[in-house]
Short mmCIF file of C-alpha atoms and ligand atoms in Angstrom, two decimals:
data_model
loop_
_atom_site.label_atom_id
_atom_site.label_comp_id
_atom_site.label_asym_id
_atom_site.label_seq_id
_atom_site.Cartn_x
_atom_site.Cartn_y
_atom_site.Cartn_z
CA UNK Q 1478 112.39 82.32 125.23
CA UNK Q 1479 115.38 81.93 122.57
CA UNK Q 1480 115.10 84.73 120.08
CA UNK Q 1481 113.49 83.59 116.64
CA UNK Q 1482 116.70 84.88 114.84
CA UNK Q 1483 120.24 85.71 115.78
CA UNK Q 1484 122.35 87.81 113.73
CA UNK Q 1485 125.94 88.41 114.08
CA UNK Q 1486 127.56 90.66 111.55
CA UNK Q 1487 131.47 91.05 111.42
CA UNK Q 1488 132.53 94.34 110.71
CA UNK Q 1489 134.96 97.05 110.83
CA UNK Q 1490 132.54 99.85 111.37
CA UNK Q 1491 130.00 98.67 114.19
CA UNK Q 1492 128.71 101.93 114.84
CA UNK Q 1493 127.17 101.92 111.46
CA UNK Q 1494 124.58 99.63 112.73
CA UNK Q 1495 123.12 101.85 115.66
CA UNK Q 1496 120.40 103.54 114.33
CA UNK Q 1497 119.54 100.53 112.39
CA UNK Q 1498 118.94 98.10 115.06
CA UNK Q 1499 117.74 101.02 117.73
CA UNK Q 1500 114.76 102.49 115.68
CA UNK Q 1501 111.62 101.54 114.29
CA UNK Q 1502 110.01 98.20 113.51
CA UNK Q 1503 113.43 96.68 113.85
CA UNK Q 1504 114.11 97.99 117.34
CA UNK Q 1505 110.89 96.61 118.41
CA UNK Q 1506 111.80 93.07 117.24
CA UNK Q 1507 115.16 93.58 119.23
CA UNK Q 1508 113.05 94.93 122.43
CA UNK Q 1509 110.50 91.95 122.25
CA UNK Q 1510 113.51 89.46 121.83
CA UNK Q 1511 112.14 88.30 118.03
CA UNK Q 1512 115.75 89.11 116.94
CA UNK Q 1513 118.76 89.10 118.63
CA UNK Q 1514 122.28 90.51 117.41
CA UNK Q 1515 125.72 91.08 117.77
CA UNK Q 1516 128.07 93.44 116.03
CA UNK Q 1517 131.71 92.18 116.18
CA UNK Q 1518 135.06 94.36 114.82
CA UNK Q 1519 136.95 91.68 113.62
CA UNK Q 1520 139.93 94.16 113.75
CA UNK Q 1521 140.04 92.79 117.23
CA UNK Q 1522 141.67 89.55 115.42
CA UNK Q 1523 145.07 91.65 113.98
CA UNK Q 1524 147.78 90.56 115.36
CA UNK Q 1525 150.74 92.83 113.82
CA UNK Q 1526 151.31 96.04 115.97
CA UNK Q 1527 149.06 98.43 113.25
CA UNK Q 1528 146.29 95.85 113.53
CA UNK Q 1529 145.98 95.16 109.81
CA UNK Q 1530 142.70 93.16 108.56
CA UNK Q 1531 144.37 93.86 104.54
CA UNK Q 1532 146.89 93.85 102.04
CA UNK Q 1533 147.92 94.81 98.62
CA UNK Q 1534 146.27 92.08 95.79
CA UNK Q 1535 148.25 89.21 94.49
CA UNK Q 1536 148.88 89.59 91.19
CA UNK Q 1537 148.79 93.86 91.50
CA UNK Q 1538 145.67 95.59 90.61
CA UNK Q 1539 143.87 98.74 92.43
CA UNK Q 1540 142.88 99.02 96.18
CA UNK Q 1541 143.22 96.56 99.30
CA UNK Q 1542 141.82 92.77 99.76
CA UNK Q 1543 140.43 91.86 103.41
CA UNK Q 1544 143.20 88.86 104.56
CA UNK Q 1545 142.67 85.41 105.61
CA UNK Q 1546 144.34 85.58 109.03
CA UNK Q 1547 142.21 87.91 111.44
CA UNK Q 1548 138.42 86.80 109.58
CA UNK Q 1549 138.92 82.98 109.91
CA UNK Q 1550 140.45 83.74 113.75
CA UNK Q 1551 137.34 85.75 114.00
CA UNK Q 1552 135.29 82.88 112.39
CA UNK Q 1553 136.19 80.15 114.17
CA UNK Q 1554 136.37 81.57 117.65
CA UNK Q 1555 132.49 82.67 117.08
CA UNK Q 1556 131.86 79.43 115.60
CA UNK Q 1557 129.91 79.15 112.21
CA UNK Q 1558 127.85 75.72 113.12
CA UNK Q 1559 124.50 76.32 112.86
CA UNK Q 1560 125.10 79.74 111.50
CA UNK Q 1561 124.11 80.77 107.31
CA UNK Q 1562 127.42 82.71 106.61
CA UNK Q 1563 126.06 85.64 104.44
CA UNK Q 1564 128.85 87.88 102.30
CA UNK Q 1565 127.37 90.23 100.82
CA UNK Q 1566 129.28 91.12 97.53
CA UNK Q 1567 128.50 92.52 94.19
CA UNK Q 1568 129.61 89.70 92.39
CA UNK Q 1569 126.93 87.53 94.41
CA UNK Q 1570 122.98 86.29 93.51
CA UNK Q 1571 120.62 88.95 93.12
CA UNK Q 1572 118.50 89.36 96.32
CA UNK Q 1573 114.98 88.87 95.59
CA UNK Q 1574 111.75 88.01 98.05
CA UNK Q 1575 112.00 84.33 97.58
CA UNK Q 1576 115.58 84.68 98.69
CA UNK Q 1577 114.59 87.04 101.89
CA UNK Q 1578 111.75 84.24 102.30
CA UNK Q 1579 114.56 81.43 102.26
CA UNK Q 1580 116.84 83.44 104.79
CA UNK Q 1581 114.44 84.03 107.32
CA UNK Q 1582 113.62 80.61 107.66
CA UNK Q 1583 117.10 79.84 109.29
CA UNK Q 1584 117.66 80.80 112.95
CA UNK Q 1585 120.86 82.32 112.98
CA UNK Q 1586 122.93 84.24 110.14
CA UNK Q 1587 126.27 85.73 110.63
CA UNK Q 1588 127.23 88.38 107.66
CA UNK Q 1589 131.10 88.99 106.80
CA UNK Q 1590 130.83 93.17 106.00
CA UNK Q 1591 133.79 93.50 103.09
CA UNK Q 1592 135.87 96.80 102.37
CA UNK Q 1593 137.94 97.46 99.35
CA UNK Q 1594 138.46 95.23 96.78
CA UNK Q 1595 136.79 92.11 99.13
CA UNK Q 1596 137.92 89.13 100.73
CA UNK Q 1597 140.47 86.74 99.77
CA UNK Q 1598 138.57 84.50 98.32
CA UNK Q 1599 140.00 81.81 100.71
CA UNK Q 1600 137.64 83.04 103.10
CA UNK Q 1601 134.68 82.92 100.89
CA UNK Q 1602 135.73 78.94 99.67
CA UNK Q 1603 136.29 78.18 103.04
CA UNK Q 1604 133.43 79.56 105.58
CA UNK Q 1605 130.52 81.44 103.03
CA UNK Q 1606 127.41 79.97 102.21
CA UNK Q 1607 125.66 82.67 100.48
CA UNK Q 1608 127.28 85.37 98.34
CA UNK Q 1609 124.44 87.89 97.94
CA UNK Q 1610 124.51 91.01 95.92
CA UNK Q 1611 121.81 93.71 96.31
CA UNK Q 1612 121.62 94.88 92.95
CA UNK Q 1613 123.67 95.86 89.85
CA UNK Q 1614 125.64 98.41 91.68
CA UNK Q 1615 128.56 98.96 93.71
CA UNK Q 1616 128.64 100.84 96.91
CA UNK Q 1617 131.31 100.87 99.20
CA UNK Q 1618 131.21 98.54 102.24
CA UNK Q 1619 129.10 95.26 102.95
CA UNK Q 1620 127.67 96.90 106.25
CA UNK Q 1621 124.53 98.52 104.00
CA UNK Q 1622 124.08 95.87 102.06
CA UNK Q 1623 123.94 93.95 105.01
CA UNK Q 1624 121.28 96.24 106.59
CA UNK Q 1625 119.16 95.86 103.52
CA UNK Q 1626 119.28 92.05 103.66
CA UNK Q 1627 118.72 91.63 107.35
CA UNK Q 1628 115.33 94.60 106.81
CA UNK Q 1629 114.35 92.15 103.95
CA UNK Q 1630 114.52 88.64 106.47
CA UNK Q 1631 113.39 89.84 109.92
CA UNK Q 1632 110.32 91.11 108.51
CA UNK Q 1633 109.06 88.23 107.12
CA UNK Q 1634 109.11 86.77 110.88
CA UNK Q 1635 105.95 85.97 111.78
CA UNK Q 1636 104.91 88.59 114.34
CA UNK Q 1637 107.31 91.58 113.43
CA UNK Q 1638 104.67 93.07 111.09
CA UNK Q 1639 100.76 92.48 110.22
CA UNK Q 1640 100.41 89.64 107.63
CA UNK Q 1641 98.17 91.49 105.57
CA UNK Q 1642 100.52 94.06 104.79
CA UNK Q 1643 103.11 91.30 103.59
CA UNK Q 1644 100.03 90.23 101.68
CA UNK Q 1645 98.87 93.02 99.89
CA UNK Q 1646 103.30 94.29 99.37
CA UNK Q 1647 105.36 94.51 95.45
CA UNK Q 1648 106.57 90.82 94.57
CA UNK Q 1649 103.87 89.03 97.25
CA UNK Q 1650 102.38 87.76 94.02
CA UNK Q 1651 105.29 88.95 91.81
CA UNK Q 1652 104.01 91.98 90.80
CA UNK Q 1653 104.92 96.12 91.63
CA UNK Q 1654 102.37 97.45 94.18
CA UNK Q 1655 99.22 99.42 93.15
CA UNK Q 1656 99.50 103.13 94.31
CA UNK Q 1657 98.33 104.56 97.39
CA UNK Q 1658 96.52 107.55 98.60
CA UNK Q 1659 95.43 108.98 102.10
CA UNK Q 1660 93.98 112.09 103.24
CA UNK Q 1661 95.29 115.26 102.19
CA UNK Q 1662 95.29 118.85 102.52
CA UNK Q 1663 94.44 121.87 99.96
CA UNK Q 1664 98.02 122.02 98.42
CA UNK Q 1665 97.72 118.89 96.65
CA UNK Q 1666 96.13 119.93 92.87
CA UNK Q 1667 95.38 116.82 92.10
CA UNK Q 1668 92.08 114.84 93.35
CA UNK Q 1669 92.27 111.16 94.60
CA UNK Q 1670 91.13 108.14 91.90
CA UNK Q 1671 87.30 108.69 91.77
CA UNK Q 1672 86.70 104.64 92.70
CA UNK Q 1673 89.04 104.75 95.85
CA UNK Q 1674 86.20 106.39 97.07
CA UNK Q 1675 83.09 104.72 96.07
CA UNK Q 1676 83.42 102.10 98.94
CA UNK Q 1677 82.50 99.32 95.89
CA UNK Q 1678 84.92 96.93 96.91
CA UNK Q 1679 84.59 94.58 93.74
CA UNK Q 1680 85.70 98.17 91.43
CA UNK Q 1681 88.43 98.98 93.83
CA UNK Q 1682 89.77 95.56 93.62
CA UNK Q 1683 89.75 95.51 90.48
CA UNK Q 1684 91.18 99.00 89.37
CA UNK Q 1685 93.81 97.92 91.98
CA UNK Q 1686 94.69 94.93 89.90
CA UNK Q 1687 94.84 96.68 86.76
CA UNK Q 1688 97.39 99.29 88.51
CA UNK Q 1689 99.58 96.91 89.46
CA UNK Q 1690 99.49 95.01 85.89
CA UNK Q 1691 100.29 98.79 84.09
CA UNK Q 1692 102.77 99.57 86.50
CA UNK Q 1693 104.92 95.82 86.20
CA UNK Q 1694 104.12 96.00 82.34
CA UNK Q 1695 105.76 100.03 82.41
CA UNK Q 1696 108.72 99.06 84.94
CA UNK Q 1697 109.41 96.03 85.15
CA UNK Q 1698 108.17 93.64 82.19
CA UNK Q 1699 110.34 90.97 83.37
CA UNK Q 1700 108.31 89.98 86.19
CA UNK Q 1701 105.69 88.99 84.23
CA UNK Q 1702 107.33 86.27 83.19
CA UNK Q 1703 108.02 84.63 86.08
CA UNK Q 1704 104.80 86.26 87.77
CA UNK Q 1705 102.33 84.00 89.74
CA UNK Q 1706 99.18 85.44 87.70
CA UNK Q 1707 95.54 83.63 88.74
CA UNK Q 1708 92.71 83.56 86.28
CA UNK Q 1709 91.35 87.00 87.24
CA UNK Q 1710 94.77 88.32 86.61
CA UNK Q 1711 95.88 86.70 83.39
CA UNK Q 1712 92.59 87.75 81.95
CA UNK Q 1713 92.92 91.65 83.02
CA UNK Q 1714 96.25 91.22 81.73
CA UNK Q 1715 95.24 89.76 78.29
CA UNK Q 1716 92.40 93.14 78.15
CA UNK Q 1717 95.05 95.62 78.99
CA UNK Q 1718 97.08 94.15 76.35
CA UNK Q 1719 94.70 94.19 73.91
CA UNK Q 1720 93.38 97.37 74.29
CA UNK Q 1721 96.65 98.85 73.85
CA UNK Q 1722 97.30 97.02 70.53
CA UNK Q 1723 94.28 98.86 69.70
CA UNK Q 1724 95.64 102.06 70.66
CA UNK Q 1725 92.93 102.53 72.86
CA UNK Q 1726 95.38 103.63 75.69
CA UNK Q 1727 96.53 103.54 78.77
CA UNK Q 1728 92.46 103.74 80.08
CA UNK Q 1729 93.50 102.36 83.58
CA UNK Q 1730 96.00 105.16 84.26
CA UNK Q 1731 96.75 106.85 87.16
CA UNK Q 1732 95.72 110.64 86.68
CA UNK Q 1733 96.07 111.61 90.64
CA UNK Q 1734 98.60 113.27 92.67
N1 ADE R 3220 129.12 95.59 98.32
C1 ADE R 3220 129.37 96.51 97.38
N2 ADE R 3220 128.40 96.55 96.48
C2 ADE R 3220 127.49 95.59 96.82
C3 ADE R 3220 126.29 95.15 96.26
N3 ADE R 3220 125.77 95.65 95.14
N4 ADE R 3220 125.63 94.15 96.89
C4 ADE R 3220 126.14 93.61 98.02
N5 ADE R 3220 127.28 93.99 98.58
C5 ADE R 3220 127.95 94.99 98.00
#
């Protein structure tokens, strides 16, 4: 059977993919033929006698710019038909789950891994679809960034992990996750929430809820705005609210380990 999704990711450091696509949940997708890949060195497409892939910026300015020559060699021998051509960049959209959900509805990406100061941006007019940026950092290569956005995609495939746990996740219905706790030895001082342990599912949902409203109002207030609340929710919402205008506290808080 064709693989669900093929991934081919230009780069100049292949080996910085091994343990990525050889361990864990991702190395079972490869095994079971979910997700195939392919890790090119587009070095392989230099042609001058040091192999160059960059050069010194038009115009002057600090550090090295990937060239047109051996990436669109590289890209069109490979072939981009079909393909979502993914640079990952810091000047790109924000990844976000909707975006992860959007990406691993195609059936084959190819990702262009950047060094330096990036690509010319004749490359990026003339091949990329997507310029995605993982957040409002900068680290030094496209080849993690590309590893976070492929971990983000190929788990959304249906069949590479249970669908409850993409149900209950942070951002399935735009909010943080509520916290979780599991068996544990005498060194931890602190003892479990009391209702994780009453096996009354109604209170446990429902202190759950209120967890994961504190913990999106605390961290990240912005998702509430754009947050897919039901009824239950918006009305646990509006009490928590109110009760802290009253100064009544924080009464849902976590007090555990
Ligand atoms: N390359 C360098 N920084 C990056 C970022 N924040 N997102 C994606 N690619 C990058």
């Amino acid at each position: 059977m064709a693989p669900r999704l093929k991934i081919t990711i230009l780069t100049l450091f292949p080996r910085m993919f091994e343990g990525f696509f050889t361990s864990s949940i991702m190395r079972r997708a490869v095994e079971k033929g979910t997700v195939e890949y392919r890790l090119v060195d587009f070095r392989l497409w230099a042609t001058d006698r040091h192999r160059s892939v960059d050069d010194l910026p038009y115009g002057g300015g600090a550090g090295m710019v990937l060239m047109y020559d051996p990436l669109a060699r590289a890209l069109d021998e490979l072939g981009t038909a079909g393909k979502r051509v993914i640079y990952p960049s810091p000047s790109g959209v924000l990844l976000d789950q909707s975006l992860a959900h959007e990406l691993s509805n195609e059936r084959e990406l190819l990702f262009i891994c950047g060094h330096y100061e990036g690509l010319d941006q004749r490359i990026i007019d003339e091949y990329v679809d997507d310029e995605i940026s993982i957040g409002d950092y900068v680290i030094t290569g496209g080849e993690v960034a590309t590893m976070v956005i492929v971990d983000s995609v190929f788990r959304l495939i249906d069949g590479v992990i249970s669908s409850g746990s993409l149900d209950e996740e942070s951002f399935a219905d735009g909010l943080l996750e509520y916290p979780q706790y599991t068996r544990s030895g005498p060194s931890c001082p602190k003892e479990v929430p009391h209702v994780l342990l009453s096996g009354h599912h109604g209170k446990i949902e429902s202190w759950r809820l209120e967890q994961k409203l504190l913990r999106t109002m605390e961290r990240r207030i912005d998702l509430l705005e754009t947050a897919s609340l039901d009824a239950v929710s918006r009305k646990k919402l509006n009490e928590l609210k109110e009760s802290m205008a009253k100064g009544i506290g924080e009464n849902g808080r976590d007090e555990s380990c």
